[in-house]
Short mmCIF file of C-alpha atoms in Angstrom, two decimals:
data_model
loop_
_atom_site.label_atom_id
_atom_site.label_comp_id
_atom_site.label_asym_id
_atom_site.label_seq_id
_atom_site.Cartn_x
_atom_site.Cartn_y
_atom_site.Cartn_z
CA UNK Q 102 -1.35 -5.64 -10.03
CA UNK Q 103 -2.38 -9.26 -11.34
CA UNK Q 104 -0.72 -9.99 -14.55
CA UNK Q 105 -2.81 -9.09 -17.74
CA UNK Q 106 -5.00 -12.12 -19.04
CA UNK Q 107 -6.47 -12.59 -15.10
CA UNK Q 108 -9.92 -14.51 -16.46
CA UNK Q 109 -13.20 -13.38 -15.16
CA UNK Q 110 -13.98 -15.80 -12.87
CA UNK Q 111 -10.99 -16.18 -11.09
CA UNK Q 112 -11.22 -16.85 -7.46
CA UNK Q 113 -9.56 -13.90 -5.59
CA UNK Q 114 -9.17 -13.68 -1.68
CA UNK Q 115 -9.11 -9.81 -0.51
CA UNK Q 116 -6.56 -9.50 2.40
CA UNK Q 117 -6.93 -6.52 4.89
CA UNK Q 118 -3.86 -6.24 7.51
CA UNK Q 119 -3.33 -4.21 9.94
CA UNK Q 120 -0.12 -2.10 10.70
CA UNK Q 121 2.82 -4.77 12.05
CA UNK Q 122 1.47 -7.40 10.40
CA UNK Q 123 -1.97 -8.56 12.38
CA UNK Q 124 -4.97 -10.27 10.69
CA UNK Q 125 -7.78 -8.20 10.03
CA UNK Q 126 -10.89 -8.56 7.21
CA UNK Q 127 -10.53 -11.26 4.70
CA UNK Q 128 -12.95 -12.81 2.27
CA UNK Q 129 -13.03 -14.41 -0.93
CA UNK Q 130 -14.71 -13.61 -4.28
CA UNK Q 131 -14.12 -14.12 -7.92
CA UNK Q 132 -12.68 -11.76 -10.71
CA UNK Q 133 -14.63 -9.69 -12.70
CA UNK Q 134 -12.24 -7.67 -14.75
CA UNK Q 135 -10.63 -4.50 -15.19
CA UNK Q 136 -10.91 -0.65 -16.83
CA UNK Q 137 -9.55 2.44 -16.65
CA UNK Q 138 -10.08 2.50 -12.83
CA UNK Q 139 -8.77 -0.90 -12.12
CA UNK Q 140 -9.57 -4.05 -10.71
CA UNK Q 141 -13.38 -5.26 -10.09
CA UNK Q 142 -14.11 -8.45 -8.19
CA UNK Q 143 -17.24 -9.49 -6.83
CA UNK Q 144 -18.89 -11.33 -3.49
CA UNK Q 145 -21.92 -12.79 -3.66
CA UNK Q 146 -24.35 -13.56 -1.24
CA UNK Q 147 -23.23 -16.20 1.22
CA UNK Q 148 -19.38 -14.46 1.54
CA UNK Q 149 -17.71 -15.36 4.24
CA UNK Q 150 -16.27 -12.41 6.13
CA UNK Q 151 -13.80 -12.93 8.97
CA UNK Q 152 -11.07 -10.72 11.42
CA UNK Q 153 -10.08 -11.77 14.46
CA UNK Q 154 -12.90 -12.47 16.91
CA UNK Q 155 -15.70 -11.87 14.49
CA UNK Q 156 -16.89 -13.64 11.69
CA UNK Q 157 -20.46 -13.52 10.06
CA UNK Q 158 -22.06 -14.59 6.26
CA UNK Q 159 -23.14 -11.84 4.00
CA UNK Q 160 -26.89 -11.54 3.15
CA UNK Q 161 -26.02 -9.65 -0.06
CA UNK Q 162 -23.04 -9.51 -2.56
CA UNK Q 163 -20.82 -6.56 -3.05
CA UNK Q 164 -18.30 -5.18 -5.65
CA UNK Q 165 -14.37 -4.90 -4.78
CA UNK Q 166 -12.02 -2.10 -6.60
CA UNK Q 167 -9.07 -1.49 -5.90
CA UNK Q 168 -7.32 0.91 -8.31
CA UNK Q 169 -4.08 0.61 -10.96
CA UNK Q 170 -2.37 3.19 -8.55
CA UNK Q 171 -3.64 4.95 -5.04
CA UNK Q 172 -3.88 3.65 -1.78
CA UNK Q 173 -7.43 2.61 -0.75
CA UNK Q 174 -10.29 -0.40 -1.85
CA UNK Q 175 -13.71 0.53 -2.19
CA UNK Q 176 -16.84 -1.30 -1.22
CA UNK Q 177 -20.26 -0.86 -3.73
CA UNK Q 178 -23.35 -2.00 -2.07
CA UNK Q 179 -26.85 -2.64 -3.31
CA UNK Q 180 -29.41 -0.55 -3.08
CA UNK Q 181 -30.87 -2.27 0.07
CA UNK Q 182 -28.36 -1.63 1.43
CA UNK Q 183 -27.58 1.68 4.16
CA UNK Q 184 -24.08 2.41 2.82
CA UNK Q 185 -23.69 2.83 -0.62
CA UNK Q 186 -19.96 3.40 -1.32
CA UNK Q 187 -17.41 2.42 1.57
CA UNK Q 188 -13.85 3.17 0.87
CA UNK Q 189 -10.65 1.79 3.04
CA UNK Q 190 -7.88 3.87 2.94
CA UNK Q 191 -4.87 1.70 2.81
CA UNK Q 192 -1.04 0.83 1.47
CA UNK Q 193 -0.99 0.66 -2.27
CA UNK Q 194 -2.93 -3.17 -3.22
CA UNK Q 195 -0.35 -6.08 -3.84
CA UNK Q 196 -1.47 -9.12 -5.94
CA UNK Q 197 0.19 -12.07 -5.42
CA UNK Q 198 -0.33 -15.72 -6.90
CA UNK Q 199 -1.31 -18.28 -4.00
CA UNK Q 200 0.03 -21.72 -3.01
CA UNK Q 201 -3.70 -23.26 -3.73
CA UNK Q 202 -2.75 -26.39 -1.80
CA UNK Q 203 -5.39 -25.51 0.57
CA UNK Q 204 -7.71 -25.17 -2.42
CA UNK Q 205 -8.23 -21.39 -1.79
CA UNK Q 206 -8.37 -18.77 -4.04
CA UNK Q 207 -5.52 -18.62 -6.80
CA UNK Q 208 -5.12 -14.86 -6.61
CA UNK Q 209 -4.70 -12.88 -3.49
CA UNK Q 210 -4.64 -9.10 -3.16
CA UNK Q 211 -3.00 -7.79 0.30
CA UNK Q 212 -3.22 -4.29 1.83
CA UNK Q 213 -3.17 -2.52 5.46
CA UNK Q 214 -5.92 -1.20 6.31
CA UNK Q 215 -5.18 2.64 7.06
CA UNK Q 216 -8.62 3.33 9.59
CA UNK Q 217 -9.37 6.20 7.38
CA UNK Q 218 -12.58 5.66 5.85
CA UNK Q 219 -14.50 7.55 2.89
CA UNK Q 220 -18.19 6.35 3.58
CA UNK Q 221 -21.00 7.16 1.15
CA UNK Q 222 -24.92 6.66 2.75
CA UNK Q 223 -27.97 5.18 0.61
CA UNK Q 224 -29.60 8.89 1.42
CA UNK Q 225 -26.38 10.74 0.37
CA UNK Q 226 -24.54 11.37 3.56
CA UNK Q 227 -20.40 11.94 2.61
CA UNK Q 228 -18.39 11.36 6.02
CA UNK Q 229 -14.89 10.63 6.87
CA UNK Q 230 -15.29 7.74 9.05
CA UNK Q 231 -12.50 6.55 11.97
CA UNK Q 232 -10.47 9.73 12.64
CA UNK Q 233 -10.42 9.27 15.99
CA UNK Q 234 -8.73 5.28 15.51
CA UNK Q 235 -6.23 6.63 12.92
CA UNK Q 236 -5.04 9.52 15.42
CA UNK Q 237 -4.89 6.67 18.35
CA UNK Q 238 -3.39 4.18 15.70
CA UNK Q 239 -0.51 6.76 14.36
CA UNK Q 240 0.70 6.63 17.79
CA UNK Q 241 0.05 2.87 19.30
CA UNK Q 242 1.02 1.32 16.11
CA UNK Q 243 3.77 3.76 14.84
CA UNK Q 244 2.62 4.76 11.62
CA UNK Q 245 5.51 6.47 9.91
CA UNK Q 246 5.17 9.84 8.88
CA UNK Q 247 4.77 8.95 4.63
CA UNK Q 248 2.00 6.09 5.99
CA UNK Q 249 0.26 9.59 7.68
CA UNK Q 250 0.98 11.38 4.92
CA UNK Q 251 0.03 8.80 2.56
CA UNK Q 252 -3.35 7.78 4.30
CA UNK Q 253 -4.29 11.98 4.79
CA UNK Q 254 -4.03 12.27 1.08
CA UNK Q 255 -5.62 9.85 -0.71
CA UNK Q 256 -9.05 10.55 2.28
CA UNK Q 257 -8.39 13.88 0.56
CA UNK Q 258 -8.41 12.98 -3.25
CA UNK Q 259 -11.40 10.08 -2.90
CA UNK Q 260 -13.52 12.62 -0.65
CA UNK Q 261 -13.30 15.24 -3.24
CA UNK Q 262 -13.98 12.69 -5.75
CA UNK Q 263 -16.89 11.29 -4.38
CA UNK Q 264 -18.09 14.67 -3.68
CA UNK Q 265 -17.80 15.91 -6.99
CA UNK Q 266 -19.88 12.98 -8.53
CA UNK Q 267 -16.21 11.88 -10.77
CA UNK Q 268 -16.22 7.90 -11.29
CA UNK Q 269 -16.18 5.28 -11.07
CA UNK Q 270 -17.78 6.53 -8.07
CA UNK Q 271 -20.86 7.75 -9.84
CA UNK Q 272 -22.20 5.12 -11.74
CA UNK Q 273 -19.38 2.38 -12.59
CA UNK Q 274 -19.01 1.23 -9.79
CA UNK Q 275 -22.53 0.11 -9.52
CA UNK Q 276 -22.93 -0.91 -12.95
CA UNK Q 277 -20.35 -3.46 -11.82
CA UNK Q 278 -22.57 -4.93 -9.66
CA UNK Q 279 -25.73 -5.31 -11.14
CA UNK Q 280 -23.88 -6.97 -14.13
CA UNK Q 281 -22.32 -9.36 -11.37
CA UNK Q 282 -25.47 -9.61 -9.47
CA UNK Q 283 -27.36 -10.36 -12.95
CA UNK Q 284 -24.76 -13.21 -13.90
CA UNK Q 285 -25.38 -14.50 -10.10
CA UNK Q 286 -27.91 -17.97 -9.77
CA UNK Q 287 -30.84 -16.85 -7.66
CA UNK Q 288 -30.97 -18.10 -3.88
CA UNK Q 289 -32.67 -21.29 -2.74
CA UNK Q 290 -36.10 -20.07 -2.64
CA UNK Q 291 -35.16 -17.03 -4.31
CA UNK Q 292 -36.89 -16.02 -8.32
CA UNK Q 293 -34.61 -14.24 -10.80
CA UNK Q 294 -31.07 -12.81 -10.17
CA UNK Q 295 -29.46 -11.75 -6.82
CA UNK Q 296 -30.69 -8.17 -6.54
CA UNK Q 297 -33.20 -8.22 -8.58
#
């Protein structure tokens, strides 16, 4: 985890990976701050997303988590959005201070993505998402049995936690977000705050 003091505002790049050590989504956002569930940071409209062979400009802004111990990042969406919650199960988060010679972010935080997915829907659909790539993936990429093991359970513990309504999947999550979306300068052409 980042050091304590990290200021809101920080620029922070996320860093997806996948298994062996190949590129996969990265964007950049800026610090928010932490609680009992961990680490917030937030992307505002105009992110740029990128993996290999794709790359496209968010429309809205989202909020980043990733937790002071478990293996996944979670995704909070607005409310115009279809997906409401998305959560990435992957290797325990890694912060790391950056070489900002390229004048990127200061702060980067580093995972591999896991394919397992925890996906929550605007209308309150719960799914497991990408069952069939982790099974393929276990075996093409060699995922070691405590990876497996380590990806199957934390699915299990966020599912059940989403399920039951337990936060910050409930409301914190989102409360994040419309406080970042409220702090947010409105759009060219846009009245009021991001969101809003």
């Amino acid at each position: 985890m980042p050091p304590g003091g990290l200021a809101p505002g920080t620029p922070v790049a996320g860093r997806f990976t996948k298994w062996g050590g190949g590129r996969h989504w990265e964007w950049d956002g800026r610090y928010l701050g932490s609680d009992e569930h961990g680490h917030w940071w937030y992307a505002p409209v105009g992110t740029r997303c990128a993996r290999p062979g794709v790359e496209f400009v968010e429309a809205s802004g989202w909020v980043s988590l990733v937790p002071h111990e478990g293996a996944y990042a979670v995704g909070f969406y607005p409310a115009h959005r279809e997906i409401s919650i998305y959560v990435d199960m992957t290797t325990e988060p890694v912060w790391q201070r950056r070489d900002t010679g390229d004048g990127g972010p200061e702060w980067e935080v580093t995972m591999v993505d896991l394919d397992l997915d925890v996906v929550l829907t605007r209308d309150g659909h719960l799914y497991v998402d990408d069952e069939d790539e982790f099974a393929e993936h276990r075996v093409q990429l060699g995922y070691p049995a405590e990876v497996v093991a380590l990806a199957e359970r934390w699915r299990d513990l966020v599912l059940a936690a989403v399920a039951g309504g337990d936060e910050p999947f409930a409301t914190v999550g989102h409360a994040w977000l419309r406080r970042a979306e409220a702090e947010e300068p409105a759009p060219d052409g846009a009245e009021g705050a991001v969101g809003r």
